[in-house]
Coordinates of C-alpha atoms in Angstrom, one line a residue:
X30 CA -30.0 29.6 -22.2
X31 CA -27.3 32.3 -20.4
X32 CA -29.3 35.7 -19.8
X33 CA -25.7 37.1 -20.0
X34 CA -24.6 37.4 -24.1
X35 CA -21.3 35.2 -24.2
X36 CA -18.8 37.7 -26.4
X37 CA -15.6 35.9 -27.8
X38 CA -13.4 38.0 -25.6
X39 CA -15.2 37.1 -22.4
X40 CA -15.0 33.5 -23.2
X41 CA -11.6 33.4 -24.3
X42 CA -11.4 34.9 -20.3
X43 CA -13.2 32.7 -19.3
X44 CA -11.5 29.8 -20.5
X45 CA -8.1 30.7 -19.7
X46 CA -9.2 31.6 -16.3
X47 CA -11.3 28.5 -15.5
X48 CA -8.0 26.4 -16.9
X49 CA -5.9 28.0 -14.4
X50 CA -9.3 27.4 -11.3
X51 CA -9.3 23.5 -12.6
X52 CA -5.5 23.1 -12.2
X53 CA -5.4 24.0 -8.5
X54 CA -8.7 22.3 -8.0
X55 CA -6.8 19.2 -9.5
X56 CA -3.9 19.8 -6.8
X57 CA -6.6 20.4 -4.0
X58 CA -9.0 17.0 -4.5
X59 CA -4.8 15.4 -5.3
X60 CA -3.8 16.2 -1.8
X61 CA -7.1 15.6 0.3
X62 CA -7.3 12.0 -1.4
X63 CA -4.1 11.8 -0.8
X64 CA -4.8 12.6 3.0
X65 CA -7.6 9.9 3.0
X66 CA -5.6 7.1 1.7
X67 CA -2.8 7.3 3.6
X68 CA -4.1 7.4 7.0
X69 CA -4.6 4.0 8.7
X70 CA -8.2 2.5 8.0
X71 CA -9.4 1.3 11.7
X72 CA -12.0 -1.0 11.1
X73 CA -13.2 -1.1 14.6
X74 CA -13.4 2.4 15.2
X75 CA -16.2 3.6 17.4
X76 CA -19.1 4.4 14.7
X77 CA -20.1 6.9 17.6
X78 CA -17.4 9.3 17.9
X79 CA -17.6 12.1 20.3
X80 CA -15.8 14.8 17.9
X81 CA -13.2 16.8 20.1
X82 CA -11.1 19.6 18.4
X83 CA -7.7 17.8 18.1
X84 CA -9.2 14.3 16.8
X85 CA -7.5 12.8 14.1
X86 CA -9.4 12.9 10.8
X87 CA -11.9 9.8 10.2
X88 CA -11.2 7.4 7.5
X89 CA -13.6 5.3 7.6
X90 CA -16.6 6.1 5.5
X91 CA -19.6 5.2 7.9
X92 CA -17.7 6.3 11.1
X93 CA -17.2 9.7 9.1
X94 CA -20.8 10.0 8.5
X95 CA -22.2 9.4 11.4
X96 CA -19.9 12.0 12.9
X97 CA -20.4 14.7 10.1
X98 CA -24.0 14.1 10.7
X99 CA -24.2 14.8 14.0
X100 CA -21.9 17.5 14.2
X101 CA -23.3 19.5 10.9
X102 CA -26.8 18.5 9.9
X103 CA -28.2 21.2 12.5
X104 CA -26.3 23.9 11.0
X105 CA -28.4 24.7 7.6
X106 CA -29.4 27.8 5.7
X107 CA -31.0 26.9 1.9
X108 CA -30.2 28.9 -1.3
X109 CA -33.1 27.8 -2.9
X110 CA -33.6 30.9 -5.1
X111 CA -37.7 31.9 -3.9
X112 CA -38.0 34.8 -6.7
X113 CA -37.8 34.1 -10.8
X114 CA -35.0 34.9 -11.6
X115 CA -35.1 37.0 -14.6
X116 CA -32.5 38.6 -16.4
X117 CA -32.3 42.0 -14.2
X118 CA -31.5 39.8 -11.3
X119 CA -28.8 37.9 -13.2
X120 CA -27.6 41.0 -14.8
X121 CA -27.4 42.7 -11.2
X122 CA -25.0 39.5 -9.6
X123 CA -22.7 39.9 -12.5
X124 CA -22.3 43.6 -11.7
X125 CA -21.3 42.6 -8.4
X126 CA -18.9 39.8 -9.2
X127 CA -17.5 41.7 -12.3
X128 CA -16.7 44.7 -9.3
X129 CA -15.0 42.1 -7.1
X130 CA -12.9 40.5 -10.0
X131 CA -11.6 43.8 -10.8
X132 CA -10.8 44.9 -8.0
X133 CA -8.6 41.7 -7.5
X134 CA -7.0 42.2 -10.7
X135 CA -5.9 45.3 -9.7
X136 CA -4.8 44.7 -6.6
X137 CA -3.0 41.2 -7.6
X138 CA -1.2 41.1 -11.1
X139 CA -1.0 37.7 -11.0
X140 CA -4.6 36.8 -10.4
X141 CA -6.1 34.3 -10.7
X142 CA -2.8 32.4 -10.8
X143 CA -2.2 33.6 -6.5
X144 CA -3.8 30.6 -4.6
X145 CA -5.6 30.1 -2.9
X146 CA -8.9 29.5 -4.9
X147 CA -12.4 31.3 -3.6
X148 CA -14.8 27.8 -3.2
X149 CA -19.1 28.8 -2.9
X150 CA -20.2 25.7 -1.4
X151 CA -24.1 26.0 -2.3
X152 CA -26.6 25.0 0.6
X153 CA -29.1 23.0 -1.3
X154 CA -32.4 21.9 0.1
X155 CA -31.4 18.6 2.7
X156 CA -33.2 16.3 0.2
X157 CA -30.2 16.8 -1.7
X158 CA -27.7 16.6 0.7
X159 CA -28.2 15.4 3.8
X160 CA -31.3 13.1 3.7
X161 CA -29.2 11.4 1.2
X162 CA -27.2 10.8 3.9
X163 CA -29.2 9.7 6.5
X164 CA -30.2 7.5 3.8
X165 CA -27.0 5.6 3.2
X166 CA -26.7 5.4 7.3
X167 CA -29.8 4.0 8.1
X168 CA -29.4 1.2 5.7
X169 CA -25.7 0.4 4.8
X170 CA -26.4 -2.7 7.1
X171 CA -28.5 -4.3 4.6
X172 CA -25.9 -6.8 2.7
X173 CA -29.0 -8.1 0.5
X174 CA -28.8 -4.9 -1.4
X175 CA -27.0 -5.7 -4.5
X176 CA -26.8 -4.6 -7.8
X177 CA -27.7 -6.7 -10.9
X178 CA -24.4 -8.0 -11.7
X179 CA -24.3 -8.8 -7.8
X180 CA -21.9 -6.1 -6.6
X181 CA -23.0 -4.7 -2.9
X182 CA -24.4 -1.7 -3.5
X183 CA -23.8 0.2 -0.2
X184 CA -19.8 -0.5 -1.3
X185 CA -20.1 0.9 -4.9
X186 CA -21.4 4.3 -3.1
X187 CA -18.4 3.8 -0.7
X188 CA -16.0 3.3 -3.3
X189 CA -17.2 6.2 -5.4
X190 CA -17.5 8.4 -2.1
X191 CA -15.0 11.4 -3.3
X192 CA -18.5 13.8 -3.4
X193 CA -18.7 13.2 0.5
X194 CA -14.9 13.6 1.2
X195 CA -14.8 16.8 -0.1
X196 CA -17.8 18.6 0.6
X197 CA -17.1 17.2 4.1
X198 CA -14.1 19.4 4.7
X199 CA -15.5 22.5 2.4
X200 CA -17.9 22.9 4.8
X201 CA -16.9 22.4 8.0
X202 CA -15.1 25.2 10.0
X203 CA -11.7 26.5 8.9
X204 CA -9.5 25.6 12.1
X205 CA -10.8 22.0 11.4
X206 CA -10.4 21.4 7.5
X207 CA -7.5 19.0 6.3
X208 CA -6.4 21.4 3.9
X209 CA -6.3 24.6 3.4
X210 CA -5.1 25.4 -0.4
X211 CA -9.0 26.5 -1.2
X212 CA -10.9 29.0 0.7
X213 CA -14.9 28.8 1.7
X214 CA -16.2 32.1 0.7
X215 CA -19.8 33.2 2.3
X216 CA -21.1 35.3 -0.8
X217 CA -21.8 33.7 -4.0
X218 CA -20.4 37.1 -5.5
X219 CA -16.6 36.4 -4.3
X220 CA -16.4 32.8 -5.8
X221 CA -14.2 31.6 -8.3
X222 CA -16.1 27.9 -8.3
X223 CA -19.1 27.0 -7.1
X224 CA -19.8 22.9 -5.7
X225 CA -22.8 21.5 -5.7
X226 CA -23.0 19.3 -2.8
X227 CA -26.1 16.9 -4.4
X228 CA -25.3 12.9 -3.8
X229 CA -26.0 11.8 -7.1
X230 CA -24.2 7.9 -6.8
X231 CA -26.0 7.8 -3.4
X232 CA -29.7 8.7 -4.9
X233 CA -28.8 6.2 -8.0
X234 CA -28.9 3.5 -5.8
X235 CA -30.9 3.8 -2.8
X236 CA -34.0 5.5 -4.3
X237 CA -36.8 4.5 -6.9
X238 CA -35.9 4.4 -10.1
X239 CA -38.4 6.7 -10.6
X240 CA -38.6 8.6 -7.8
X241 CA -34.6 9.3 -8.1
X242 CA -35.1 10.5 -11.6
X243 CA -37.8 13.0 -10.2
X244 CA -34.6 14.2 -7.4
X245 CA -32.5 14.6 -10.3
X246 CA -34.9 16.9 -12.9
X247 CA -35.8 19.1 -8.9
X248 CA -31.7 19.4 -8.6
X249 CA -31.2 20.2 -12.2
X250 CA -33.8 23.0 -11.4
X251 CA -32.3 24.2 -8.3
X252 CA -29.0 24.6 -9.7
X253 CA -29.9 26.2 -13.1
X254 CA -31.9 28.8 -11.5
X255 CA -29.0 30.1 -9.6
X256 CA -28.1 33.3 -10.4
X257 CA -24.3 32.1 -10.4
X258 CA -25.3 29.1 -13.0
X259 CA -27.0 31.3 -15.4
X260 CA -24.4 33.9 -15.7
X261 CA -21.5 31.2 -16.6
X262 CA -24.2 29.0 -18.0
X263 CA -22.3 26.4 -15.5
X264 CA -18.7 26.6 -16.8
X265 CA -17.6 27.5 -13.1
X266 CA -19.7 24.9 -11.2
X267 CA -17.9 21.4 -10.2
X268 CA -20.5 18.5 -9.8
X269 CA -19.5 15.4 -8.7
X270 CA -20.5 12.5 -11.3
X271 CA -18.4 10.0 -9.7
X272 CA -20.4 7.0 -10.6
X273 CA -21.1 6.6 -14.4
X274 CA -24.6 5.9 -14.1
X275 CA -25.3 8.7 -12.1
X276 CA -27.4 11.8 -13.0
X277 CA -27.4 10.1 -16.3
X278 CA -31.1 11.1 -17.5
X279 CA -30.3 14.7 -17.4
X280 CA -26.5 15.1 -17.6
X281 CA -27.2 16.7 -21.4
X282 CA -28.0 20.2 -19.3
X283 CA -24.9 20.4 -17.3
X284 CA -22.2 19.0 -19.7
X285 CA -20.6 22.3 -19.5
X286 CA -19.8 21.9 -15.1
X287 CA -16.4 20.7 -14.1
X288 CA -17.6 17.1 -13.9
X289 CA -15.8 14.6 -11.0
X290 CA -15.2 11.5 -12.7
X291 CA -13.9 7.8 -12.3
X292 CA -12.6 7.9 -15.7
X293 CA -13.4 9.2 -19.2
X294 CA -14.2 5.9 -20.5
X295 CA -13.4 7.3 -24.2
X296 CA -15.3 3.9 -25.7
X297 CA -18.8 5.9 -25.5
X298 CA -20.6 3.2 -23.2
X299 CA -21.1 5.7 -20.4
X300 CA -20.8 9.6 -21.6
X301 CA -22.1 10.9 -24.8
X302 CA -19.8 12.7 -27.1
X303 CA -19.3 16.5 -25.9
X304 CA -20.2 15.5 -22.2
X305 CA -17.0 14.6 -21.0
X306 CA -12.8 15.9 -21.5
X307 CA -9.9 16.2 -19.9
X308 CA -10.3 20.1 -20.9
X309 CA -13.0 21.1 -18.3
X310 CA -12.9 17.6 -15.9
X311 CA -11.5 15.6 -13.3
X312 CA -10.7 12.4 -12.7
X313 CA -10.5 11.3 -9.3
X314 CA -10.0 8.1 -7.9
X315 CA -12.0 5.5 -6.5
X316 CA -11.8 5.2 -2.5
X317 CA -10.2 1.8 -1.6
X318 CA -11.9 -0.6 0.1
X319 CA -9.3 -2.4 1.8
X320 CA -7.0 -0.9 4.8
X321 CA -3.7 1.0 4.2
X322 CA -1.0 -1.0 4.3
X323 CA 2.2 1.8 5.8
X324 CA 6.0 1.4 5.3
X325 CA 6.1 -1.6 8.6
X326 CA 3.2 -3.2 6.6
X327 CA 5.3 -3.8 3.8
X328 CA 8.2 -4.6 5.2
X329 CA 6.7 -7.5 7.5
X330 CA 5.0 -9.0 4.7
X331 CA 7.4 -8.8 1.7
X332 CA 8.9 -12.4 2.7
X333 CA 5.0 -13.5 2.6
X334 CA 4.5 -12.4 -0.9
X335 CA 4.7 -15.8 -2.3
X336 CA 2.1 -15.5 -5.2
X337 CA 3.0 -13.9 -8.3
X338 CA -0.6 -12.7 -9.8
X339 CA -3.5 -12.2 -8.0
X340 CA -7.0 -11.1 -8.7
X341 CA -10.4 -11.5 -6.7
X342 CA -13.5 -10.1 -8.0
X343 CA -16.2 -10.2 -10.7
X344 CA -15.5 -13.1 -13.2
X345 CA -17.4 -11.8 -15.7
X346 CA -18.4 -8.2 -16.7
X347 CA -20.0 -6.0 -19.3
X348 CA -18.9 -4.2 -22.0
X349 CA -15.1 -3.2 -21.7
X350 CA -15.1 -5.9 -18.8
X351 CA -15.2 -8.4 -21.3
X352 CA -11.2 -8.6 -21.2
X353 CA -11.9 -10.5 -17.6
X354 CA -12.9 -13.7 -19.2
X355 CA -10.0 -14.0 -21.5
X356 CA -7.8 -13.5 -19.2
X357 CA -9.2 -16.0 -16.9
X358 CA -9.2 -19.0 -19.2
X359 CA -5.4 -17.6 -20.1
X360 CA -4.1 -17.7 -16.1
X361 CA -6.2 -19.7 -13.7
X362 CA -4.7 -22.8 -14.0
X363 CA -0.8 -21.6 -14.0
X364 CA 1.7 -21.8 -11.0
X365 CA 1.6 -19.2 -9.0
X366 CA -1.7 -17.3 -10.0
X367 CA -4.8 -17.3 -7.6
X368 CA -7.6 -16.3 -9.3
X369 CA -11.1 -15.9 -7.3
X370 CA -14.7 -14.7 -7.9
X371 CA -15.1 -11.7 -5.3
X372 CA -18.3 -12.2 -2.6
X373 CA -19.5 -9.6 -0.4
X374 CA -19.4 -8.5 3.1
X375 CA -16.5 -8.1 5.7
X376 CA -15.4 -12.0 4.5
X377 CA -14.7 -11.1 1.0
X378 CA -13.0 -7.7 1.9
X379 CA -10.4 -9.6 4.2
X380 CA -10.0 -12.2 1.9
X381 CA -9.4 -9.8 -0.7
X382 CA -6.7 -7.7 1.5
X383 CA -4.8 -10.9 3.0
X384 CA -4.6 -12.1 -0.6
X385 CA -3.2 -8.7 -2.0
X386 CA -1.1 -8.7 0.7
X387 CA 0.6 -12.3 0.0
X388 CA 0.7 -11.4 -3.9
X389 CA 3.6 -9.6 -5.7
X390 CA 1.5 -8.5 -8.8
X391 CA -2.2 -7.8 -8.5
X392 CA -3.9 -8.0 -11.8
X393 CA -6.5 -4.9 -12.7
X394 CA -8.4 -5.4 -15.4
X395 CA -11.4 -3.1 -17.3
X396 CA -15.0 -3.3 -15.2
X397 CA -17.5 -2.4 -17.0
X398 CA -15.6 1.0 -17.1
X399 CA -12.2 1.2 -18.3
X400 CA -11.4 1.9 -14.7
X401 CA -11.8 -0.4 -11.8
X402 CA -11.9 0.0 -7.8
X403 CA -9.7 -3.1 -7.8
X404 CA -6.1 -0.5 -8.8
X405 CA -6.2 1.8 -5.5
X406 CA -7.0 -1.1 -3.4
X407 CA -3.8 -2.5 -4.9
X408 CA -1.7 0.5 -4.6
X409 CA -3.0 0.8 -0.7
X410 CA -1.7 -2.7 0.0
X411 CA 1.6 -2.7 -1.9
X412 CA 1.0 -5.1 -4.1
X413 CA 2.3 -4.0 -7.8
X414 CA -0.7 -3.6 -10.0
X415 CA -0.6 -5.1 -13.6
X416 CA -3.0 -2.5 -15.8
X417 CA -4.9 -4.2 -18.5
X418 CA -6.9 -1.7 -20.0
X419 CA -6.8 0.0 -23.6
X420 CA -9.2 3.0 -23.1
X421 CA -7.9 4.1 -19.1
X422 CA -7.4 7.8 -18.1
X423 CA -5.9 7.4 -14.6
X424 CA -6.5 9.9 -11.8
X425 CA -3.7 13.0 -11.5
X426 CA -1.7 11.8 -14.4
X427 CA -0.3 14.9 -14.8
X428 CA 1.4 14.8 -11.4
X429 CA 1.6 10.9 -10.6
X430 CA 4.1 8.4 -13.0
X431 CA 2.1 5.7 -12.8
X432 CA 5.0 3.4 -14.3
X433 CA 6.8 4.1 -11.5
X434 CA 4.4 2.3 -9.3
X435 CA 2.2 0.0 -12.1
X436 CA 2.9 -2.0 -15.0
X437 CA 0.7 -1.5 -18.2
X438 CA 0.1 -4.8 -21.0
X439 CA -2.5 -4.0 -24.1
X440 CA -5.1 -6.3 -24.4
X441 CA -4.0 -8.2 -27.1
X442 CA -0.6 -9.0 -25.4
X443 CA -2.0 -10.1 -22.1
X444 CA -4.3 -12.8 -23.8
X445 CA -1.6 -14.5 -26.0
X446 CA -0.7 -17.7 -24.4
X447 CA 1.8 -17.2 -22.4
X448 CA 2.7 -14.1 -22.4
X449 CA 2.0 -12.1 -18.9
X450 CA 3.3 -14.3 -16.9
X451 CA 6.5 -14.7 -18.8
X452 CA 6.6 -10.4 -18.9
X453 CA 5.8 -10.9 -15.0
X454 CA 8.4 -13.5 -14.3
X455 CA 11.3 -11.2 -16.3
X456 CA 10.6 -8.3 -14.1
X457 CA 14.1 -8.2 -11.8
X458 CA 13.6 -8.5 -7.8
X459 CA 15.6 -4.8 -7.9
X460 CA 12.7 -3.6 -9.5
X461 CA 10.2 -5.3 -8.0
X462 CA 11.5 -3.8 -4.7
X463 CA 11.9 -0.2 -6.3
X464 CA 7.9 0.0 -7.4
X465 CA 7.0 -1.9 -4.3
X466 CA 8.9 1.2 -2.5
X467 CA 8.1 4.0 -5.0
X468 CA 4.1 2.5 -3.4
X469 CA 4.5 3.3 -0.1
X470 CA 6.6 6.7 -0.4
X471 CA 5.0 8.3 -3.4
X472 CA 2.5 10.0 -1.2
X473 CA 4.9 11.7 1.0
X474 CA 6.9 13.0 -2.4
X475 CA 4.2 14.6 -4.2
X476 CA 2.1 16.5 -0.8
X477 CA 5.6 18.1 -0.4
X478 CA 4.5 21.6 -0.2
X479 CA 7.6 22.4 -2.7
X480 CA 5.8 20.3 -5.5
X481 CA 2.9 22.7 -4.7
X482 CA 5.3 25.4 -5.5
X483 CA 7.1 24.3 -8.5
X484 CA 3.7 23.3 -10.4
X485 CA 2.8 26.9 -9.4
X486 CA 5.6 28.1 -11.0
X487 CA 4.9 26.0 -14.5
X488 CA 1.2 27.3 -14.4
X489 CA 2.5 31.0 -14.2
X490 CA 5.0 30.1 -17.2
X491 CA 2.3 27.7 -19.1
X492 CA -0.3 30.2 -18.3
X493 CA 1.7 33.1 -20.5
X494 CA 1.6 30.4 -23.7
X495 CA -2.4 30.5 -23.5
X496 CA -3.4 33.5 -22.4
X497 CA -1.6 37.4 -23.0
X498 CA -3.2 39.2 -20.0
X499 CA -2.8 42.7 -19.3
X500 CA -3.9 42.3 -16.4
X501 CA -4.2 46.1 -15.2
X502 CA -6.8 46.8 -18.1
X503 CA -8.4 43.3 -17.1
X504 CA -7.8 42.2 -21.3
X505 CA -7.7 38.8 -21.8
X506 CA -6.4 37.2 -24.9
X507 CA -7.0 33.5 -25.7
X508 CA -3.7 32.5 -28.1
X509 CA -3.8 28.7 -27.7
X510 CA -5.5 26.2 -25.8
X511 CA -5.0 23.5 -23.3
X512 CA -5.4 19.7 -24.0

């Protein structure tokens, strides 16, 4: 329960404000992913590096780590909060961040719509953070950890790594951060957001079943004794929930955080109702497992393409994953479809890039989510993806045309006899060569700092249809809201 009484006017603020924090938030996670996924992937990179100040930016996950550890995990402080925190002590922070706010709104008319964004990156106990870490380093070796539906489990937290990307270059000094359309801030008073750096995919899987639950309810209590937490009752905090079984036992206390997610997965399998929406979350994207495949990479291997449909991966799957069997019984006997059950290890991830990489279409159908891994490595090796998948909400949709780069079938069309590959087959080579294009360049088009500008501009004139703010008296007026 918020020590702070919630009024209608301060939550209509509130809300119009936090809107206007998620969108640039949205274009900041946008352009570091971004970043990530379209620098080459070395896959014999030296997992020592020596970091020097002009180095260019590790993408490999483990090569990352072990740099980040050993360049960061000496430099701690801990905000663990060592006196109860009571509702003076609350009452006191909001005096002092109330103070600050006004004095921006005075000085700024625009605020908060002037970027950049005030980010409190909160130093949690290492048992949150970087233990976690060490965790996942000492062990990712071990390819006999697998899940129970035999996916490798030190993948899966690779896959859904986005947590580690970004508090990677929140934290690290400004002259060496990728991007700089967010600030750090030092005092918890100054923030507009506030991340909490906790590994929850990485604790899912490498801990105890019980003895992760236990991390989970200590986090939960770390971060809802926070002064900043109790005054907002979380509406300002982003937590990354990447993974769709992670934090799951006590995700029912922070449903009001900015939640990162790998999709909304609307069916109910995952989230309970009121957890999850496109109002107060993101969706981020999964991190590919396969290497980048650049403008040269598809040029050399367009005339190789010589399979119309390919897929490589988990035959059969729960839940909304169902779809996979149909589909298989539909197309893996036809002419010019390759069909394969994935494997694990450094053998199934080149077999599953060659193959993309020979393959016109690469079929992505539901997991056990609505969303699936299986897309981005597509869209990183140029090979068109075919979207089978009823319930998806895709990653920056508000920014990215997927048809421009994807094509999307129902369900019920792709399993009639017959019918994908005869869509597939109609698609013109014009076209085929304009997504296969739109692929490789899309990147470049939407980190253009004009875009940055221009959606800027919308959110100023959007903004004005949601929210009449005088800003000088600091009154906020909620008229509408956002969907």
């Amino acid at each position: 329960m918020a020590l702070l009484k919630q009024t209608p006017l301060t939550i209509a603020r509130s809300n119009a404000k936090s809107r206007i924090l998620l969108f640039t938030l949205f274009l900041f996670a946008f352009s570091l992913l971004f970043a990530l996924f379209s620098l080459t992937r070395n896959p014999y990179s030296d997992p020592y590096p020596y970091p020097t100040p002009n180095a260019k930016p590790e993408t490999s996950f483990v090569a990352s780590i072990e740099r980040f550890l050993a360049q960061t995990s000496q430099r701690f402080r801990d905000d663990t909060v060592t006196s109860l925190t009571e509702d003076g002590v609350v009452r006191k922070f909001d005096d002092v961040a109330s103070k600050i706010e006004r004095q921006r709104v005075y000085e700024d008319s625009y605020y908060p719509l002037s970027l950049p964004i005030r980010v409190y990156v909160y130093e949690m106990p290492r048992k949150f953070t970087y233990d976690l870490l060490w965790l996942f380093r000492n062990t990712y070796k071990d390819t006999s950890n697998l899940t129970s539906n035999g996916s490798p489990v030190h993948r899966l937290i690779e896959q859904h790594s986005i947590d580690y990307w970004l508090w990677a270059d929140l934290i690290v000094p400004e002259s060496e951060r990728l991007l700089k359309n967010v600030v750090r801030v030092r005092r918890q008073e100054e923030a507009d957001l506030f991340y909490i750096p906790f590994f929850t995919t990485i604790s899912f899987f490498l801990l105890e079943k019980q003895e992760c639950k236990a991390l989970y309810r200590e986090a939960l209590k770390w971060v809802t004794d926070q002064p900043a937490w109790k005054r907002s009752e979380g509406r300002d905090h982003i937590l990354p929930v990447h993974h769709p079984w992670s934090f799951k036992s006590v995700r029912r206390y922070v449903k009001n955080a900015i939640w990162l997610l790998p999709d909304m997965d609307s069916t109910g399998n995952w989230y309970k109702p009121g957890q999850v929406s496109l109002e107060k979350d993101l969706i981020l994207p999964y991190v590919p497992n396969v290497d980048f495949c650049d403008v040269k990479c598809v040029s050399e291997s367009e005339s190789k393409r010589s399979t119309l449909l390919f897929f490589r991966g988990r035959l059969k799957r729960n839940a909304g994953g169902k779809i996979r069997a149909k589909l298989v019984a539909e197309l893996s006997s036809a002419e010019g479809v390759v069909i394969e059950e994935g494997t694990a290890g450094e053998v199934g991830k080149a077999a599953a890039q060659n193959g993309m990489r020979r393959s016109i279409f690469c079929l992505n159908p539901a997991g056990d989510t609505p969303s699936s891994a299986r897309l981005f490595d597509a869209i990183v090796s140029g090979c068109i993806p075919v979207i089978v998948s009823d319930e998806l909400e895709l990653p920056f949709e508000g920014i990215l045309d997927y048809r421009k780069i994807a094509l999307f079938v129902s369900s019920s069309d792709a399993t009639q006899p017959g019918y994908l590959l005869k869509f597939l087959r109609g698609i013109s080579p014009a076209q085929i060569r304009e997504m296969r294009r739109n692929l490789v360049q899309i990147a470049g088009k939407l980190v253009n700092i004009k875009l940055h500008t221009r959606r800027s501009q919308r959110v100023v004139k959007e903004s004005r249809s949601i929210c009449t703010c005088d800003c000088r008296r600091a009154n906020f007026t909620s008229t509408t809201s956002l969907s």
